[in-house]
Amino acid sequence: MSETRDLTLLTAHEMADLLRAGETTSRELAAAHLERARRTDHGLNAWLTIDDERAFAEADAADARLAAARAAGPAAVERLHPLAGIPVALKDLVSVKGGQCTAGSRILEGYRAPYDAHITERLHDVGAVILGKTNMDEFAMGSSTEHSAFGPTSNPWDLDRVPGGSSGGSAASVAAYQAPMSIGTDTGGSIRQPASLCGIVGIKPTYGRVSRYGIVAFASSLDQIGPFARDTRDAAALLHAVSGRDERDSTSAPVEVPDALIQLAKSDDEAASHLRGKRLGLPREYFVSGMEPGVERAIREAVVALEHAGAIVEEVSLPHTDYGLATYYIVAPAEASANLARYDGVRFGHSVRGGDDYLADYLATRGGGFGPEVKRRIMLGTYALSAGYYDAFYLKAQKVRTLIKRDFDLLWERGFDALVAPTSPDVAFRFGSKLADPVKMYLSDACTLPVNMAGLPGMSVPCGLSEDLPVGLQLIGAPWSEGELFRLARGYEGATAGETWRNVRPHHLAALEDPTTPTPAERIARAGAH
Ligand code: GLN
């Protein structure tokens, strides 16, 4: 084993190979990532907590399992999950028993999760190692991580820019090699858009694929949990680990988890050959007005690469796409206003107690505990649900939601294997550039929201650079088609393996090594002072 080998630069499947061969240990992997996360997070602010003690305990347990499997022989080693001994970061809305779970909000400061989320149990079962919890927009509301109550996160490609949101910390930590993979949630784009802006892979699975038990709820009919990783094989393995029916979430479906997720082709050529004869739709409505020309160029080039590999790409129409944004911003805030009613200062975290006036305490707790974006959503949602407006807004939005879903269904009926589209209309934007205008921020998700409204799986894979910043290609599939979606994405990855942009690392990794690099909040304050 070489002294200078940097374990943090490997993919998780490369780490897994070393673990199985006895050439590294889970403890070494945990130590390397914990050290890098601590050393480089000052200028990034991707983490809200790093838990060495827990990570090392889990790593030692994984090492014991790995050693036992090696002693038992090749069949036992083969039976280990690809994630055994691999470090993972969790968005800070996933419950880990005894740990903090802020959801990026002051109102949950001091709260300790009394139990593990379903996915925490799953990760434990396969032997993954949880390093800590990552930064996010408050209650997952946002597209830039600027709405975190604990300061914004930077993008490792350019520290003056956002990593996307709301799972910005999870995406930035993986792009900056602080963790090989992480968990995010996607209600309207919060996995795909930050994956796109940080140049990594992210997938929002079919609604019901992953149990939401133990996850802080935003909009229950839209929220899904999913993985981030630096390649498709790693993302698929993490999705495999957390998927499946759980009695405690009635919306988690009793659908088999495809083995394809842990059997993706290792060879790039074999992977690319899967694209031959595949029928892909290119929805014209996703080339929204205001889209950056460089993003459109990268997407068109990706389409050419897919065609070169033998896929048949046809332009298609999803006529109700335009209504995605309007209906999402009725349904999501409506559900959020109901879900957030529980933060009353009695049951969770932050609590202001004056005297006997409980109403005053309640108003002070919520008034001080929630940030401005969360308050905006609660007001929007309460309005949409109020008597007299319910039919006009909420019910109407749910009906339009059916039409959005039908647009997609018609394409599956016509035999399309998947759709390809941009993930985000722009590359990583500068801090502050959309903060003053909520609608501008909401438009970041114009290409991702319809997929949540229809409950479909959608993923983002890197497809090149525009202005030297990453662009994401979105692949959208029929319900429960994650196995095929990953084979297609892996095919695209294989077909473009030789592209020079694949070897470009985030530009500001070196700056993160410098302890004098300002924090994202200091950066914004300085820019404002000029
Ligand atoms: N940006 C969207 C919003 O603010 C989606 C967020 C998400 O997917 N959690 O609601």
Coordinates of C-alpha atoms and ligand atoms in Angstrom, one line a residue:
M1 CA 0.0 0.0 0.0
S2 CA 1.5 3.3 -1.0
E3 CA 2.1 6.0 1.7
T4 CA 0.9 8.8 -0.6
R5 CA -2.3 7.2 -1.9
D6 CA -5.2 9.6 -1.2
L7 CA -8.2 7.4 -0.3
T8 CA -10.6 10.3 -0.6
L9 CA -10.1 10.5 -4.3
L10 CA -11.4 7.0 -5.0
T11 CA -14.9 6.1 -5.9
A12 CA -16.8 3.9 -3.4
H13 CA -16.6 0.9 -5.7
E14 CA -12.8 1.3 -5.8
M15 CA -12.8 1.6 -2.0
A16 CA -14.9 -1.6 -1.8
D17 CA -12.4 -3.5 -4.0
L18 CA -9.6 -2.4 -1.6
L19 CA -11.6 -3.4 1.5
R20 CA -12.4 -6.8 0.1
A21 CA -8.7 -7.4 -0.8
G22 CA -7.7 -6.4 2.7
E23 CA -5.7 -3.5 1.2
T24 CA -7.4 -0.9 3.4
T25 CA -9.8 -0.8 6.3
S26 CA -13.0 1.0 6.9
R27 CA -11.3 2.8 9.8
E28 CA -8.7 4.1 7.4
L29 CA -11.4 5.3 5.0
A30 CA -13.4 7.0 7.7
A31 CA -10.2 8.6 9.1
A32 CA -9.2 10.0 5.7
H33 CA -12.6 11.5 5.0
L34 CA -13.1 12.8 8.5
E35 CA -9.7 14.5 8.3
R36 CA -10.4 16.0 4.9
A37 CA -13.9 17.2 5.9
R38 CA -12.5 18.9 9.0
R39 CA -9.5 20.3 7.1
T40 CA -11.4 21.7 4.2
D41 CA -14.8 22.7 5.4
H42 CA -13.9 26.1 6.7
G43 CA -14.3 27.6 3.2
L44 CA -17.2 25.3 2.2
N45 CA -19.6 25.0 5.2
A46 CA -21.0 21.7 3.8
W47 CA -21.3 20.1 7.3
L48 CA -23.5 20.9 10.2
T49 CA -22.0 18.2 12.3
I50 CA -19.2 15.6 12.0
D51 CA -19.4 12.7 14.3
D52 CA -15.9 11.0 14.6
E53 CA -16.9 8.8 17.5
R54 CA -19.9 7.3 15.8
A55 CA -18.1 6.9 12.5
F56 CA -15.2 5.1 14.0
A57 CA -17.5 2.7 16.0
E58 CA -19.3 1.9 12.8
A59 CA -16.1 1.5 10.8
D60 CA -14.7 -0.9 13.4
A61 CA -17.9 -3.0 13.2
A62 CA -17.6 -3.0 9.4
D63 CA -14.0 -4.1 9.6
A64 CA -14.9 -7.0 11.8
R65 CA -17.6 -8.0 9.3
L66 CA -15.2 -7.7 6.4
A67 CA -12.5 -9.7 8.2
A68 CA -15.1 -12.4 9.1
A69 CA -16.2 -12.6 5.4
R70 CA -12.7 -12.9 4.2
A71 CA -12.0 -15.7 6.6
A72 CA -15.2 -17.5 5.5
G73 CA -14.1 -17.4 1.8
P74 CA -15.0 -15.8 -1.5
A75 CA -18.7 -16.6 -1.4
A76 CA -19.1 -14.7 1.9
V77 CA -17.1 -11.7 0.5
E78 CA -19.4 -11.8 -2.5
R79 CA -22.4 -11.6 -0.3
L80 CA -21.3 -8.3 1.4
H81 CA -23.2 -5.2 0.2
P82 CA -21.1 -2.9 -2.0
L83 CA -21.5 -0.3 0.8
A84 CA -20.0 -2.4 3.6
G85 CA -17.4 -0.2 5.2
I86 CA -18.0 2.8 3.0
P87 CA -18.4 6.4 4.4
V88 CA -21.7 8.2 3.8
A89 CA -22.9 11.8 4.6
L90 CA -26.6 12.5 5.5
K91 CA -28.6 15.6 4.9
D92 CA -29.4 17.1 8.3
L93 CA -33.1 16.0 8.1
V94 CA -32.4 12.3 8.4
S95 CA -32.9 11.0 12.0
V96 CA -29.9 9.3 13.6
K97 CA -30.8 8.2 17.1
G98 CA -29.4 10.6 19.7
G99 CA -28.0 12.9 17.1
Q100 CA -29.0 16.4 16.0
C101 CA -31.5 16.9 13.2
T102 CA -31.9 20.6 12.5
A103 CA -33.4 20.5 9.0
G104 CA -31.3 23.7 8.6
S105 CA -33.6 25.5 11.0
R106 CA -33.2 27.3 14.3
I107 CA -36.5 25.9 15.4
L108 CA -34.9 22.4 15.6
E109 CA -31.8 23.6 17.3
G110 CA -31.1 21.4 20.4
Y111 CA -33.5 18.7 19.3
R112 CA -32.1 15.2 19.4
A113 CA -33.7 12.4 17.3
P114 CA -35.2 9.8 19.5
Y115 CA -35.0 7.0 16.9
D116 CA -33.2 6.1 13.6
A117 CA -34.9 6.8 10.3
H118 CA -35.6 3.8 8.1
I119 CA -32.7 4.6 5.8
T120 CA -30.4 5.0 8.8
E121 CA -31.3 1.5 9.8
R122 CA -30.7 0.3 6.3
L123 CA -27.3 1.9 6.0
H124 CA -26.4 0.3 9.4
D125 CA -27.6 -3.1 8.1
V126 CA -25.3 -3.0 5.1
G127 CA -22.3 -1.8 7.1
A128 CA -22.1 1.8 5.8
V129 CA -20.4 4.4 8.0
I130 CA -22.2 7.6 8.7
L131 CA -19.7 10.5 9.0
G132 CA -22.1 13.3 9.9
K133 CA -24.8 15.6 8.8
T134 CA -24.8 18.1 5.9
N135 CA -26.1 21.7 5.4
M136 CA -29.3 22.4 3.7
D137 CA -31.9 25.1 3.0
E138 CA -34.2 25.4 6.0
F139 CA -36.8 22.6 5.8
A140 CA -35.5 21.9 2.3
M141 CA -37.1 25.0 0.9
G142 CA -34.8 26.6 -1.6
S143 CA -32.5 26.0 -4.6
S144 CA -29.2 27.5 -3.3
T145 CA -28.7 26.5 0.4
E146 CA -28.7 30.2 1.1
H147 CA -31.8 29.7 3.3
S148 CA -29.9 27.6 5.9
A149 CA -30.1 29.1 9.4
F150 CA -26.5 28.0 9.8
G151 CA -24.9 30.0 6.9
P152 CA -24.7 29.2 3.2
T153 CA -22.5 26.5 1.6
S154 CA -20.1 27.3 -1.2
N155 CA -19.7 25.4 -4.5
P156 CA -16.2 23.8 -4.7
W157 CA -16.1 24.7 -8.4
D158 CA -16.2 28.4 -7.5
L159 CA -16.5 29.4 -3.9
D160 CA -18.4 32.6 -4.8
R161 CA -21.2 30.5 -6.2
V162 CA -24.0 28.4 -4.7
P163 CA -23.9 24.6 -4.7
G164 CA -27.6 24.5 -5.5
G165 CA -30.2 23.4 -3.0
S166 CA -31.8 22.4 -1.0
S167 CA -29.4 19.5 -0.5
G168 CA -26.4 21.8 -1.1
G169 CA -24.2 20.4 1.7
S170 CA -24.7 16.8 0.6
A171 CA -23.7 17.7 -3.0
A172 CA -20.8 20.0 -2.2
S173 CA -19.3 17.5 0.3
V174 CA -19.2 14.8 -2.4
A175 CA -17.9 17.1 -5.1
A176 CA -15.1 18.2 -2.7
Y177 CA -14.1 14.6 -1.8
Q178 CA -15.1 15.0 1.8
A179 CA -17.4 11.9 1.3
P180 CA -17.7 9.5 -1.6
M181 CA -21.5 9.6 -1.4
S182 CA -24.3 11.2 0.5
I183 CA -28.1 11.3 1.0
G184 CA -30.3 14.1 0.0
T185 CA -34.1 14.7 -0.4
D186 CA -35.9 15.9 -3.5
T187 CA -39.3 17.5 -3.3
G188 CA -39.1 19.6 -6.4
G189 CA -35.5 19.2 -7.5
S190 CA -33.3 19.3 -4.4
I191 CA -31.2 16.3 -5.4
R192 CA -31.0 16.7 -9.2
Q193 CA -30.3 20.5 -9.2
P194 CA -27.4 20.5 -6.7
A195 CA -26.0 17.4 -8.4
S196 CA -26.1 19.3 -11.7
L197 CA -24.5 22.5 -10.2
C198 CA -21.7 20.5 -8.4
G199 CA -20.9 18.2 -11.3
I200 CA -22.0 14.9 -9.7
V201 CA -24.7 12.2 -10.0
G202 CA -28.0 12.4 -8.1
I203 CA -31.3 10.6 -8.4
K204 CA -34.8 11.2 -7.1
P205 CA -36.4 7.8 -7.1
T206 CA -40.0 6.9 -7.9
Y207 CA -42.3 8.2 -5.2
G208 CA -42.6 5.3 -2.7
R209 CA -39.3 3.7 -3.6
V210 CA -37.7 4.8 -0.3
S211 CA -39.4 5.0 3.1
R212 CA -39.7 8.5 4.5
Y213 CA -39.9 7.2 8.1
G214 CA -37.7 9.4 10.3
I215 CA -37.2 12.2 7.7
V216 CA -38.3 15.7 8.5
A217 CA -41.3 16.3 6.3
F218 CA -41.6 19.2 3.8
A219 CA -44.3 18.2 1.3
S220 CA -45.3 14.6 2.0
S221 CA -46.8 13.8 -1.4
L222 CA -43.6 15.0 -3.2
D223 CA -40.7 14.3 -0.8
Q224 CA -38.3 11.5 -1.9
I225 CA -35.0 10.4 -0.5
G226 CA -32.1 9.7 -2.8
P227 CA -28.3 9.4 -3.3
F228 CA -25.5 11.6 -4.5
A229 CA -22.2 10.1 -5.7
R230 CA -19.4 10.9 -8.2
D231 CA -20.4 8.1 -10.6
T232 CA -23.5 6.2 -11.5
R233 CA -22.3 2.9 -10.0
D234 CA -21.9 4.4 -6.6
A235 CA -25.2 6.3 -6.7
A236 CA -27.0 3.1 -7.8
A237 CA -25.4 1.1 -4.9
L238 CA -26.5 3.7 -2.3
L239 CA -30.1 3.7 -3.8
H240 CA -30.1 -0.1 -3.6
A241 CA -29.1 0.0 0.1
V242 CA -31.9 2.4 1.2
S243 CA -34.8 1.2 -1.1
G244 CA -37.7 -1.0 -0.3
R245 CA -41.0 -1.4 1.6
D246 CA -41.2 -0.3 5.2
E247 CA -44.4 -0.8 7.2
R248 CA -43.9 2.5 9.0
D249 CA -44.4 4.6 5.8
S250 CA -47.7 3.6 4.2
T251 CA -46.6 5.3 0.9
S252 CA -43.5 3.1 0.6
A253 CA -44.4 0.5 -2.0
P254 CA -44.0 -3.2 -1.9
V255 CA -42.0 -3.2 -5.1
E256 CA -38.9 -5.3 -5.6
V257 CA -35.6 -3.5 -5.5
P258 CA -33.8 -4.1 -8.8
D259 CA -30.6 -6.1 -8.7
A260 CA -29.5 -4.1 -11.7
L261 CA -28.6 -1.3 -9.2
I262 CA -25.6 -3.3 -8.0
Q263 CA -24.8 -5.0 -11.3
L264 CA -24.0 -2.1 -13.6
A265 CA -21.4 -2.7 -16.2
K266 CA -17.8 -2.2 -15.0
S267 CA -16.4 -1.7 -18.5
D268 CA -17.2 1.6 -20.3
D269 CA -17.7 -0.1 -23.7
E270 CA -20.0 -2.7 -22.3
A271 CA -22.0 0.0 -20.5
A272 CA -22.2 2.1 -23.7
S273 CA -23.5 -0.8 -25.8
H274 CA -26.6 -0.7 -23.7
L275 CA -27.7 2.5 -25.5
R276 CA -28.0 0.8 -28.8
G277 CA -31.6 0.9 -30.1
K278 CA -32.9 2.7 -27.0
R279 CA -35.7 5.2 -27.7
L280 CA -35.3 8.5 -25.8
G281 CA -37.6 11.5 -25.9
L282 CA -36.3 15.0 -25.8
P283 CA -39.2 17.2 -24.4
R284 CA -39.1 20.6 -26.2
E285 CA -40.8 22.4 -23.3
Y286 CA -37.7 21.8 -21.1
F287 CA -35.6 24.2 -23.2
V288 CA -37.2 27.0 -21.2
S289 CA -36.9 30.6 -22.1
G290 CA -34.0 32.2 -20.2
M291 CA -32.0 29.0 -20.3
E292 CA -28.2 29.7 -20.6
P293 CA -26.9 29.1 -24.1
G294 CA -23.9 27.2 -22.8
V295 CA -26.3 24.8 -20.9
E296 CA -28.4 24.2 -24.0
R297 CA -25.2 23.5 -26.0
A298 CA -24.0 20.9 -23.5
I299 CA -27.3 19.2 -23.5
R300 CA -27.5 19.1 -27.3
E301 CA -23.9 17.6 -27.3
A302 CA -25.0 15.0 -24.9
V303 CA -27.9 14.1 -27.3
V304 CA -25.4 13.7 -30.1
A305 CA -23.2 11.4 -27.9
L306 CA -26.3 9.3 -27.1
E307 CA -27.1 9.1 -30.8
H308 CA -23.5 8.1 -31.6
A309 CA -23.8 5.3 -29.2
G310 CA -26.9 4.0 -31.0
A311 CA -29.8 5.6 -29.1
I312 CA -32.7 7.0 -31.1
V313 CA -33.6 10.5 -29.8
E314 CA -36.9 12.0 -30.8
E315 CA -38.3 15.4 -29.9
V316 CA -41.5 15.0 -27.9
S317 CA -43.9 17.3 -26.2
L318 CA -45.1 17.5 -22.5
P319 CA -47.7 20.2 -23.0
H320 CA -48.6 20.8 -19.4
T321 CA -44.9 21.4 -18.3
D322 CA -45.6 25.1 -17.9
Y323 CA -48.1 24.5 -15.1
G324 CA -45.5 22.5 -13.1
L325 CA -44.2 25.5 -11.3
A326 CA -47.5 27.2 -10.6
T327 CA -49.1 24.0 -9.2
Y328 CA -46.0 22.9 -7.3
Y329 CA -46.1 26.3 -5.5
I330 CA -49.6 25.6 -4.3
V331 CA -49.3 21.9 -3.4
A332 CA -45.9 22.0 -1.7
P333 CA -46.5 25.1 0.5
A334 CA -50.0 23.7 1.4
E335 CA -48.5 20.4 2.6
A336 CA -45.7 22.3 4.3
S337 CA -48.0 24.5 6.2
A338 CA -49.7 21.4 7.6
N339 CA -46.4 19.6 8.3
L340 CA -44.8 22.6 10.0
A341 CA -47.7 23.1 12.4
R342 CA -46.0 20.7 14.8
Y343 CA -43.2 23.1 15.6
D344 CA -45.1 24.7 18.4
G345 CA -42.4 25.1 21.0
V346 CA -43.7 22.3 23.1
R347 CA -42.7 19.1 21.3
F348 CA -39.4 20.0 19.5
G349 CA -36.3 22.1 20.0
H350 CA -36.5 25.9 20.1
S351 CA -39.0 27.1 22.6
V352 CA -39.7 30.6 23.9
R353 CA -41.5 30.6 27.3
G354 CA -42.7 33.9 28.8
G355 CA -45.4 33.3 31.4
D356 CA -49.0 32.2 31.2
D357 CA -49.7 33.5 27.8
Y358 CA -49.3 30.4 25.6
L359 CA -50.4 32.1 22.4
A360 CA -47.7 34.7 22.9
D361 CA -45.1 31.9 23.5
Y362 CA -46.3 30.1 20.4
L363 CA -46.0 33.2 18.2
A364 CA -42.6 34.1 19.7
T365 CA -41.3 30.5 19.2
R366 CA -42.4 30.3 15.6
G367 CA -41.7 34.0 14.8
G368 CA -38.0 33.6 16.0
G369 CA -37.5 30.0 15.0
F370 CA -38.5 30.0 11.3
G371 CA -36.6 32.0 8.7
P372 CA -38.3 34.2 6.0
E373 CA -38.6 31.6 3.2
V374 CA -40.3 29.1 5.6
K375 CA -42.7 31.8 6.7
R376 CA -43.5 32.7 3.1
R377 CA -44.3 29.1 2.4
I378 CA -46.5 28.8 5.5
M379 CA -48.5 31.9 4.5
L380 CA -48.8 30.7 0.9
G381 CA -49.9 27.3 2.0
T382 CA -52.3 28.4 4.7
Y383 CA -53.9 30.7 2.2
A384 CA -54.3 28.0 -0.5
L385 CA -56.0 25.7 2.1
S386 CA -58.3 28.2 3.7
A387 CA -62.1 27.9 3.4
G388 CA -63.3 29.4 0.1
Y389 CA -59.9 29.1 -1.6
Y390 CA -59.4 25.3 -1.2
D391 CA -61.3 24.4 -4.3
A392 CA -59.9 27.3 -6.4
F393 CA -56.3 26.6 -5.5
Y394 CA -55.4 23.3 -3.9
L395 CA -58.0 21.2 -5.6
K396 CA -57.4 22.8 -8.9
A397 CA -53.7 22.3 -8.6
Q398 CA -54.2 18.6 -7.8
K399 CA -56.3 18.2 -11.0
V400 CA -53.6 19.9 -13.1
R401 CA -51.1 17.5 -11.4
T402 CA -53.0 14.6 -13.0
L403 CA -52.7 16.3 -16.4
I404 CA -48.9 16.7 -15.9
K405 CA -48.7 13.0 -15.0
R406 CA -50.8 12.0 -18.1
D407 CA -48.4 13.9 -20.4
F408 CA -45.6 11.5 -19.2
D409 CA -47.9 8.4 -19.3
L410 CA -48.6 8.9 -23.0
L411 CA -44.9 8.8 -23.8
W412 CA -44.4 5.6 -21.8
E413 CA -47.4 4.1 -23.7
R414 CA -45.7 5.1 -27.0
G415 CA -42.7 3.0 -26.0
F416 CA -40.0 5.5 -24.9
D417 CA -37.4 4.0 -22.7
A418 CA -36.7 7.3 -21.0
L419 CA -36.6 11.1 -21.5
V420 CA -33.5 13.3 -21.6
A421 CA -33.6 16.9 -20.7
P422 CA -31.6 19.6 -19.0
T423 CA -31.6 19.4 -15.2
S424 CA -31.3 23.1 -14.5
P425 CA -31.6 26.1 -16.9
D426 CA -28.3 27.6 -15.5
V427 CA -25.0 26.6 -14.1
A428 CA -24.1 27.5 -10.5
F429 CA -25.1 31.1 -9.8
R430 CA -23.5 33.7 -7.6
F431 CA -24.4 34.2 -4.0
G432 CA -27.2 36.7 -3.7
S433 CA -28.1 36.7 -7.4
K434 CA -31.6 35.2 -6.8
L435 CA -32.1 35.8 -3.1
A436 CA -34.1 39.1 -3.5
D437 CA -36.5 37.6 -6.0
P438 CA -38.2 34.4 -4.8
V439 CA -39.8 33.7 -8.3
K440 CA -36.3 33.8 -9.9
M441 CA -35.1 31.3 -7.4
Y442 CA -38.2 29.1 -8.0
L443 CA -37.5 29.1 -11.7
S444 CA -34.3 27.1 -11.0
D445 CA -36.5 24.1 -10.7
A446 CA -38.7 24.5 -13.8
C447 CA -37.1 21.4 -15.3
T448 CA -37.3 19.2 -12.2
L449 CA -40.6 20.0 -10.6
P450 CA -42.9 18.2 -13.1
V451 CA -41.1 14.9 -12.3
N452 CA -42.0 15.2 -8.6
M453 CA -45.6 16.2 -9.5
A454 CA -45.8 13.0 -11.5
G455 CA -44.0 10.8 -8.9
L456 CA -41.4 9.6 -11.5
P457 CA -37.7 8.8 -11.1
G458 CA -35.4 11.5 -12.4
M459 CA -31.6 11.7 -12.3
S460 CA -28.9 14.1 -13.1
V461 CA -25.5 13.1 -14.5
P462 CA -22.7 15.4 -15.5
C463 CA -22.6 16.2 -19.2
G464 CA -19.9 18.8 -19.7
L465 CA -19.0 22.4 -18.7
S466 CA -20.4 25.8 -19.6
E467 CA -18.3 28.8 -18.6
D468 CA -16.1 26.2 -16.9
L469 CA -18.9 25.2 -14.6
P470 CA -20.7 21.8 -14.6
V471 CA -23.9 21.1 -16.5
G472 CA -26.3 18.2 -15.7
L473 CA -28.2 16.0 -18.1
Q474 CA -31.5 14.9 -16.6
L475 CA -32.9 11.4 -17.4
I476 CA -36.5 10.8 -16.6
G477 CA -38.1 7.3 -16.5
A478 CA -41.4 5.6 -16.0
P479 CA -42.4 4.6 -12.5
W480 CA -40.1 1.9 -11.0
S481 CA -37.7 2.1 -13.9
E482 CA -34.6 3.0 -11.8
G483 CA -32.8 -0.2 -12.9
E484 CA -33.1 0.8 -16.6
L485 CA -32.5 4.5 -15.9
F486 CA -29.2 3.6 -14.3
R487 CA -28.2 1.4 -17.2
L488 CA -28.9 4.3 -19.5
A489 CA -27.0 6.7 -17.4
R490 CA -24.1 4.3 -17.0
G491 CA -24.2 3.9 -20.8
Y492 CA -23.9 7.6 -21.3
E493 CA -21.1 7.7 -18.8
G494 CA -19.3 4.9 -20.6
A495 CA -19.9 6.5 -24.0
T496 CA -18.4 9.8 -22.9
A497 CA -15.6 8.3 -20.7
G498 CA -12.9 9.7 -22.9
E499 CA -14.2 13.3 -22.9
T500 CA -11.7 15.8 -21.4
W501 CA -14.3 17.5 -19.2
R502 CA -14.6 14.2 -17.3
N503 CA -11.1 14.8 -15.9
V504 CA -11.7 18.3 -14.7
R505 CA -11.8 18.5 -10.9
P506 CA -13.6 21.3 -9.1
H507 CA -11.5 24.5 -9.5
H508 CA -11.3 25.6 -5.9
L509 CA -10.2 22.4 -4.2
A510 CA -6.8 23.9 -3.5
A511 CA -8.4 27.1 -1.9
L512 CA -10.3 24.8 0.5
E513 CA -6.9 23.5 1.7
D514 CA -6.0 27.0 2.8
P515 CA -7.1 27.8 6.4
T516 CA -7.2 31.5 5.5
T517 CA -9.9 31.0 2.9
P518 CA -13.0 32.9 4.2
T519 CA -16.2 31.1 5.1
P520 CA -19.1 31.4 2.6
A521 CA -20.8 33.9 5.0
E522 CA -17.6 36.1 5.2
R523 CA -17.3 35.9 1.5
I524 CA -20.8 37.3 1.0
A525 CA -20.3 40.0 3.7
R526 CA -17.1 41.1 1.9
A527 CA -18.7 41.2 -1.5
G528 CA -21.5 43.3 0.0
A529 CA -19.1 45.8 1.5
H530 CA -17.5 46.5 -1.9
Ligands
GLN1 N1 -36.4 24.4 -4.8 C1 -37.7 23.8 -4.5 C2 -38.4 24.5 -3.4 O1 -37.8 25.4 -2.9 C3 -37.5 22.3 -4.3 C4 -36.9 22.0 -3.0 C5 -36.8 20.6 -2.7 O2 -36.8 19.8 -3.7 N2 -36.7 20.2 -1.5 O3 -39.4 24.1 -2.9

